Amino acid sequence: MKIYRLHMYGDFGDDDSMGVWFTRKSNTSKIARQLKEDLNWGDEGDPLLEEFNVPSKKSELVAFLNRYCYR
């Protein structure tokens, strides 16, 4: 199964990055616009679109989560 994440680097208080996960690539522009608006980001750059293949076997899913979702 494919899922997507828009990822941004910057000064977000306690964190220096921000990410939003979603399932439909066609929603990228809408989600990016909303993310930038929510963060008052302006024209400081666009979020990076990342594509992930999420495994369906439990052990592989746990490894995926530990690698990409540790925050």
Tab-separated table of N, CA, C and O in Angstrom:
chain	number	residue	atom	x	y	z
A	1	MET	N	0.852	-1.168	0.000
A	1	MET	CA	0.000	0.000	0.000
A	1	MET	C	0.899	1.233	0.000
A	1	MET	O	1.867	1.305	0.746
A	2	LYS	N	0.567	2.207	-0.830
A	2	LYS	CA	1.324	3.450	-0.887
A	2	LYS	C	0.648	4.511	-0.022
A	2	LYS	O	-0.566	4.645	-0.030
A	3	ILE	N	1.480	5.236	0.721
A	3	ILE	CA	1.026	6.417	1.436
A	3	ILE	C	2.045	7.525	1.178
A	3	ILE	O	3.144	7.266	0.695
A	4	TYR	N	1.664	8.737	1.511
A	4	TYR	CA	2.482	9.902	1.196
A	4	TYR	C	2.657	10.765	2.441
A	4	TYR	O	1.837	10.734	3.355
A	5	ARG	N	3.747	11.530	2.441
A	5	ARG	CA	3.991	12.470	3.528
A	5	ARG	C	4.544	13.760	2.930
A	5	ARG	O	5.435	13.737	2.091
A	6	LEU	N	3.996	14.870	3.368
A	6	LEU	CA	4.592	16.172	3.081
A	6	LEU	C	5.429	16.520	4.299
A	6	LEU	O	4.938	16.504	5.429
A	7	HIS	N	6.690	16.816	4.052
A	7	HIS	CA	7.640	17.026	5.133
A	7	HIS	C	8.290	18.386	4.980
A	7	HIS	O	8.680	18.774	3.879
A	8	MET	N	8.394	19.123	6.094
A	8	MET	CA	9.002	20.453	6.074
A	8	MET	C	10.041	20.559	7.180
A	8	MET	O	9.858	20.023	8.273
A	9	TYR	N	11.124	21.226	6.875
A	9	TYR	CA	12.142	21.538	7.869
A	9	TYR	C	12.033	23.007	8.241
A	9	TYR	O	11.801	23.843	7.387
A	10	GLY	N	12.198	23.300	9.508
A	10	GLY	CA	12.119	24.679	9.973
A	10	GLY	C	12.121	24.711	11.490
A	10	GLY	O	12.344	23.704	12.147
A	11	ASP	N	11.844	25.846	12.053
A	11	ASP	CA	11.790	26.012	13.504
A	11	ASP	C	10.334	25.915	13.932
A	11	ASP	O	9.569	26.859	13.769
A	12	PHE	N	9.961	24.765	14.465
A	12	PHE	CA	8.587	24.525	14.880
A	12	PHE	C	8.516	24.314	16.395
A	12	PHE	O	7.952	23.339	16.881
A	13	GLY	N	9.150	25.184	17.142
A	13	GLY	CA	9.141	25.061	18.598
A	13	GLY	C	10.084	23.965	19.050
A	13	GLY	O	11.280	24.057	18.879
A	14	ASP	N	9.524	22.893	19.597
A	14	ASP	CA	10.340	21.789	20.096
A	14	ASP	C	10.905	20.913	18.982
A	14	ASP	O	11.808	20.123	19.213
A	15	ASP	N	10.367	21.028	17.792
A	15	ASP	CA	10.798	20.192	16.676
A	15	ASP	C	11.391	21.044	15.565
A	15	ASP	O	11.064	22.209	15.415
A	16	ASP	N	12.260	20.419	14.777
A	16	ASP	CA	12.824	21.128	13.636
A	16	ASP	C	12.319	20.557	12.311
A	16	ASP	O	12.883	20.804	11.264
A	17	SER	N	11.243	19.778	12.390
A	17	SER	CA	10.583	19.313	11.178
A	17	SER	C	9.105	19.074	11.466
A	17	SER	O	8.699	18.933	12.613
A	18	MET	N	8.323	19.030	10.400
A	18	MET	CA	6.875	18.823	10.513
A	18	MET	C	6.473	17.941	9.342
A	18	MET	O	6.925	18.156	8.225
A	19	GLY	N	5.623	16.959	9.606
A	19	GLY	CA	5.173	16.079	8.542
A	19	GLY	C	3.686	15.806	8.645
A	19	GLY	O	3.127	15.767	9.741
A	20	VAL	N	3.060	15.621	7.493
A	20	VAL	CA	1.648	15.277	7.419
A	20	VAL	C	1.523	14.054	6.513
A	20	VAL	O	2.007	14.064	5.379
A	21	TRP	N	0.888	13.002	7.006
A	21	TRP	CA	0.679	11.770	6.248
A	21	TRP	C	-0.694	11.805	5.588
A	21	TRP	O	-1.646	12.314	6.166
A	22	PHE	N	-0.796	11.212	4.380
A	22	PHE	CA	-2.086	11.124	3.697
A	22	PHE	C	-2.055	9.984	2.681
A	22	PHE	O	-0.995	9.411	2.419
A	23	THR	N	-3.214	9.630	2.136
A	23	THR	CA	-3.320	8.427	1.309
A	23	THR	C	-3.486	8.678	-0.186
A	23	THR	O	-3.251	7.770	-0.970
A	24	ARG	N	-3.901	9.862	-0.586
A	24	ARG	CA	-4.158	10.122	-2.014
A	24	ARG	C	-3.202	11.188	-2.545
A	24	ARG	O	-3.252	12.339	-2.119
A	25	LYS	N	-2.355	10.786	-3.478
A	25	LYS	CA	-1.372	11.710	-4.046
A	25	LYS	C	-2.041	12.913	-4.690
A	25	LYS	O	-1.493	14.008	-4.699
A	26	SER	N	-3.250	12.713	-5.199
A	26	SER	CA	-3.974	13.809	-5.847
A	26	SER	C	-4.324	14.932	-4.862
A	26	SER	O	-4.644	16.041	-5.283
A	27	ASN	N	-4.246	14.677	-3.572
A	27	ASN	CA	-4.542	15.691	-2.553
A	27	ASN	C	-3.308	16.503	-2.148
A	27	ASN	O	-3.396	17.354	-1.261
A	28	THR	N	-2.171	16.258	-2.777
A	28	THR	CA	-0.916	16.888	-2.371
A	28	THR	C	-1.003	18.411	-2.335
A	28	THR	O	-0.622	19.043	-1.348
A	29	SER	N	-1.482	19.035	-3.403
A	29	SER	CA	-1.529	20.506	-3.458
A	29	SER	C	-2.403	21.080	-2.355
A	29	SER	O	-2.022	22.052	-1.694
A	30	LYS	N	-3.558	20.502	-2.162
A	30	LYS	CA	-4.486	20.986	-1.133
A	30	LYS	C	-3.868	20.849	0.260
A	30	LYS	O	-3.922	21.787	1.069
A	31	ILE	N	-3.251	19.714	0.540
A	31	ILE	CA	-2.659	19.490	1.854
A	31	ILE	C	-1.455	20.397	2.063
A	31	ILE	O	-1.263	20.957	3.150
A	32	ALA	N	-0.635	20.587	1.025
A	32	ALA	CA	0.527	21.482	1.129
A	32	ALA	C	0.086	22.911	1.410
A	32	ALA	O	0.661	23.593	2.260
A	33	ARG	N	-0.938	23.356	0.704
A	33	ARG	CA	-1.456	24.715	0.914
A	33	ARG	C	-1.962	24.882	2.347
A	33	ARG	O	-1.667	25.872	3.009
A	34	GLN	N	-2.704	23.884	2.837
A	34	GLN	CA	-3.242	23.944	4.197
A	34	GLN	C	-2.125	23.910	5.234
A	34	GLN	O	-2.152	24.644	6.214
A	35	LEU	N	-1.116	23.068	5.014
A	35	LEU	CA	0.008	22.982	5.940
A	35	LEU	C	0.744	24.309	6.025
A	35	LEU	O	1.036	24.807	7.114
A	36	LYS	N	1.026	24.910	4.868
A	36	LYS	CA	1.726	26.192	4.855
A	36	LYS	C	0.894	27.279	5.525
A	36	LYS	O	1.424	28.124	6.247
A	37	GLU	N	-0.406	27.243	5.308
A	37	GLU	CA	-1.297	28.222	5.943
A	37	GLU	C	-1.323	28.025	7.458
A	37	GLU	O	-1.210	28.991	8.209
A	38	ASP	N	-1.443	26.795	7.905
A	38	ASP	CA	-1.488	26.501	9.346
A	38	ASP	C	-0.205	26.934	10.055
A	38	ASP	O	-0.227	27.329	11.217
A	39	LEU	N	0.914	26.848	9.345
A	39	LEU	CA	2.211	27.181	9.941
A	39	LEU	C	2.638	28.620	9.659
A	39	LEU	O	3.739	29.012	10.042
A	40	ASN	N	1.778	29.395	8.971
A	40	ASN	CA	2.141	30.756	8.554
A	40	ASN	C	3.478	30.752	7.817
A	40	ASN	O	4.362	31.548	8.106
A	41	TRP	N	3.620	29.845	6.879
A	41	TRP	CA	4.894	29.580	6.228
A	41	TRP	C	5.233	30.580	5.128
A	41	TRP	O	6.396	30.832	4.850
A	42	GLY	N	4.259	31.148	4.481
A	42	GLY	CA	4.529	32.128	3.428
A	42	GLY	C	5.236	31.513	2.237
A	42	GLY	O	4.929	30.408	1.815
A	43	ASP	N	6.233	32.216	1.701
A	43	ASP	CA	6.966	31.759	0.515
A	43	ASP	C	8.345	31.213	0.867
A	43	ASP	O	9.293	31.350	0.092
A	44	GLU	N	8.475	30.596	2.019
A	44	GLU	CA	9.775	30.110	2.470
A	44	GLU	C	10.124	28.731	1.921
A	44	GLU	O	11.016	28.076	2.419
A	45	GLY	N	9.428	28.283	0.921
A	45	GLY	CA	9.689	26.975	0.324
A	45	GLY	C	8.493	26.064	0.462
A	45	GLY	O	7.613	26.287	1.291
A	46	ASP	N	8.478	25.048	-0.366
A	46	ASP	CA	7.377	24.093	-0.357
A	46	ASP	C	7.749	22.846	0.421
A	46	ASP	O	8.926	22.473	0.496
A	47	PRO	N	6.755	22.154	0.960
A	47	PRO	CA	7.024	20.886	1.637
A	47	PRO	C	7.557	19.855	0.640
A	47	PRO	O	7.242	19.901	-0.551
A	48	LEU	N	8.345	18.939	1.134
A	48	LEU	CA	8.896	17.850	0.339
A	48	LEU	C	7.898	16.699	0.322
A	48	LEU	O	7.459	16.238	1.382
A	49	LEU	N	7.530	16.234	-0.863
A	49	LEU	CA	6.622	15.097	-0.997
A	49	LEU	C	7.436	13.811	-0.959
A	49	LEU	O	8.390	13.639	-1.719
A	50	GLU	N	7.057	12.910	-0.053
A	50	GLU	CA	7.702	11.612	0.059
A	50	GLU	C	6.650	10.520	-0.154
A	50	GLU	O	5.525	10.657	0.284
A	51	GLU	N	7.046	9.450	-0.837
A	51	GLU	CA	6.155	8.332	-1.112
A	51	GLU	C	6.701	7.099	-0.400
A	51	GLU	O	7.902	6.824	-0.457
A	52	PHE	N	5.822	6.369	0.269
A	52	PHE	CA	6.224	5.194	1.030
A	52	PHE	C	5.387	3.989	0.624
A	52	PHE	O	4.183	4.116	0.413
A	53	ASN	N	6.017	2.851	0.537
A	53	ASN	CA	5.321	1.587	0.359
A	53	ASN	C	5.229	0.933	1.726
A	53	ASN	O	6.237	0.501	2.289
A	54	VAL	N	4.037	0.887	2.270
A	54	VAL	CA	3.824	0.355	3.614
A	54	VAL	C	3.578	-1.147	3.503
A	54	VAL	O	2.672	-1.583	2.795
A	55	PRO	N	4.378	-1.932	4.203
A	55	PRO	CA	4.196	-3.381	4.153
A	55	PRO	C	2.954	-3.819	4.926
A	55	PRO	O	2.501	-3.135	5.842
A	56	SER	N	2.430	-4.977	4.543
A	56	SER	CA	1.221	-5.468	5.210
A	56	SER	C	1.510	-6.550	6.250
A	56	SER	O	0.669	-6.813	7.105
A	57	LYS	N	2.679	-7.168	6.202
A	57	LYS	CA	3.029	-8.159	7.222
A	57	LYS	C	3.351	-7.428	8.521
A	57	LYS	O	4.026	-6.395	8.516
A	58	LYS	N	2.859	-7.967	9.620
A	58	LYS	CA	2.985	-7.293	10.909
A	58	LYS	C	4.436	-6.950	11.263
A	58	LYS	O	4.735	-5.815	11.642
A	59	SER	N	5.356	-7.873	11.138
A	59	SER	CA	6.749	-7.606	11.513
A	59	SER	C	7.365	-6.521	10.628
A	59	SER	O	8.122	-5.673	11.105
A	60	GLU	N	7.027	-6.541	9.331
A	60	GLU	CA	7.546	-5.517	8.421
A	60	GLU	C	6.910	-4.163	8.692
A	60	GLU	O	7.573	-3.127	8.580
A	61	LEU	N	5.631	-4.161	9.064
A	61	LEU	CA	4.950	-2.910	9.408
A	61	LEU	C	5.571	-2.278	10.647
A	61	LEU	O	5.817	-1.077	10.685
A	62	VAL	N	5.862	-3.085	11.653
A	62	VAL	CA	6.501	-2.562	12.873
A	62	VAL	C	7.871	-1.978	12.537
A	62	VAL	O	8.228	-0.891	13.011
A	63	ALA	N	8.636	-2.640	11.681
A	63	ALA	CA	9.939	-2.109	11.270
A	63	ALA	C	9.768	-0.784	10.534
A	63	ALA	O	10.528	0.163	10.748
A	64	PHE	N	8.762	-0.694	9.662
A	64	PHE	CA	8.469	0.548	8.945
A	64	PHE	C	8.149	1.674	9.930
A	64	PHE	O	8.675	2.780	9.824
A	65	LEU	N	7.268	1.395	10.882
A	65	LEU	CA	6.880	2.415	11.860
A	65	LEU	C	8.075	2.873	12.680
A	65	LEU	O	8.227	4.064	12.957
A	66	ASN	N	8.926	1.965	13.079
A	66	ASN	CA	10.113	2.334	13.849
A	66	ASN	C	11.089	3.169	13.030
A	66	ASN	O	11.782	4.022	13.578
A	67	ARG	N	11.099	2.952	11.729
A	67	ARG	CA	12.016	3.708	10.880
A	67	ARG	C	11.499	5.110	10.561
A	67	ARG	O	12.247	6.082	10.550
A	68	TYR	N	10.194	5.242	10.288
A	68	TYR	CA	9.664	6.506	9.791
A	68	TYR	C	8.746	7.267	10.749
A	68	TYR	O	8.449	8.426	10.506
A	69	CYS	N	8.281	6.653	11.799
A	69	CYS	CA	7.271	7.290	12.666
A	69	CYS	C	7.729	7.320	14.117
A	69	CYS	O	6.935	7.089	15.020
A	70	TYR	N	8.965	7.616	14.343
A	70	TYR	CA	9.490	7.536	15.696
A	70	TYR	C	9.228	8.758	16.546
A	70	TYR	O	9.584	8.808	17.700
A	71	ARG	N	8.590	9.783	16.011
A	71	ARG	CA	8.272	10.969	16.829
A	71	ARG	C	6.846	10.943	17.265
A	71	ARG	O	5.964	10.609	16.578
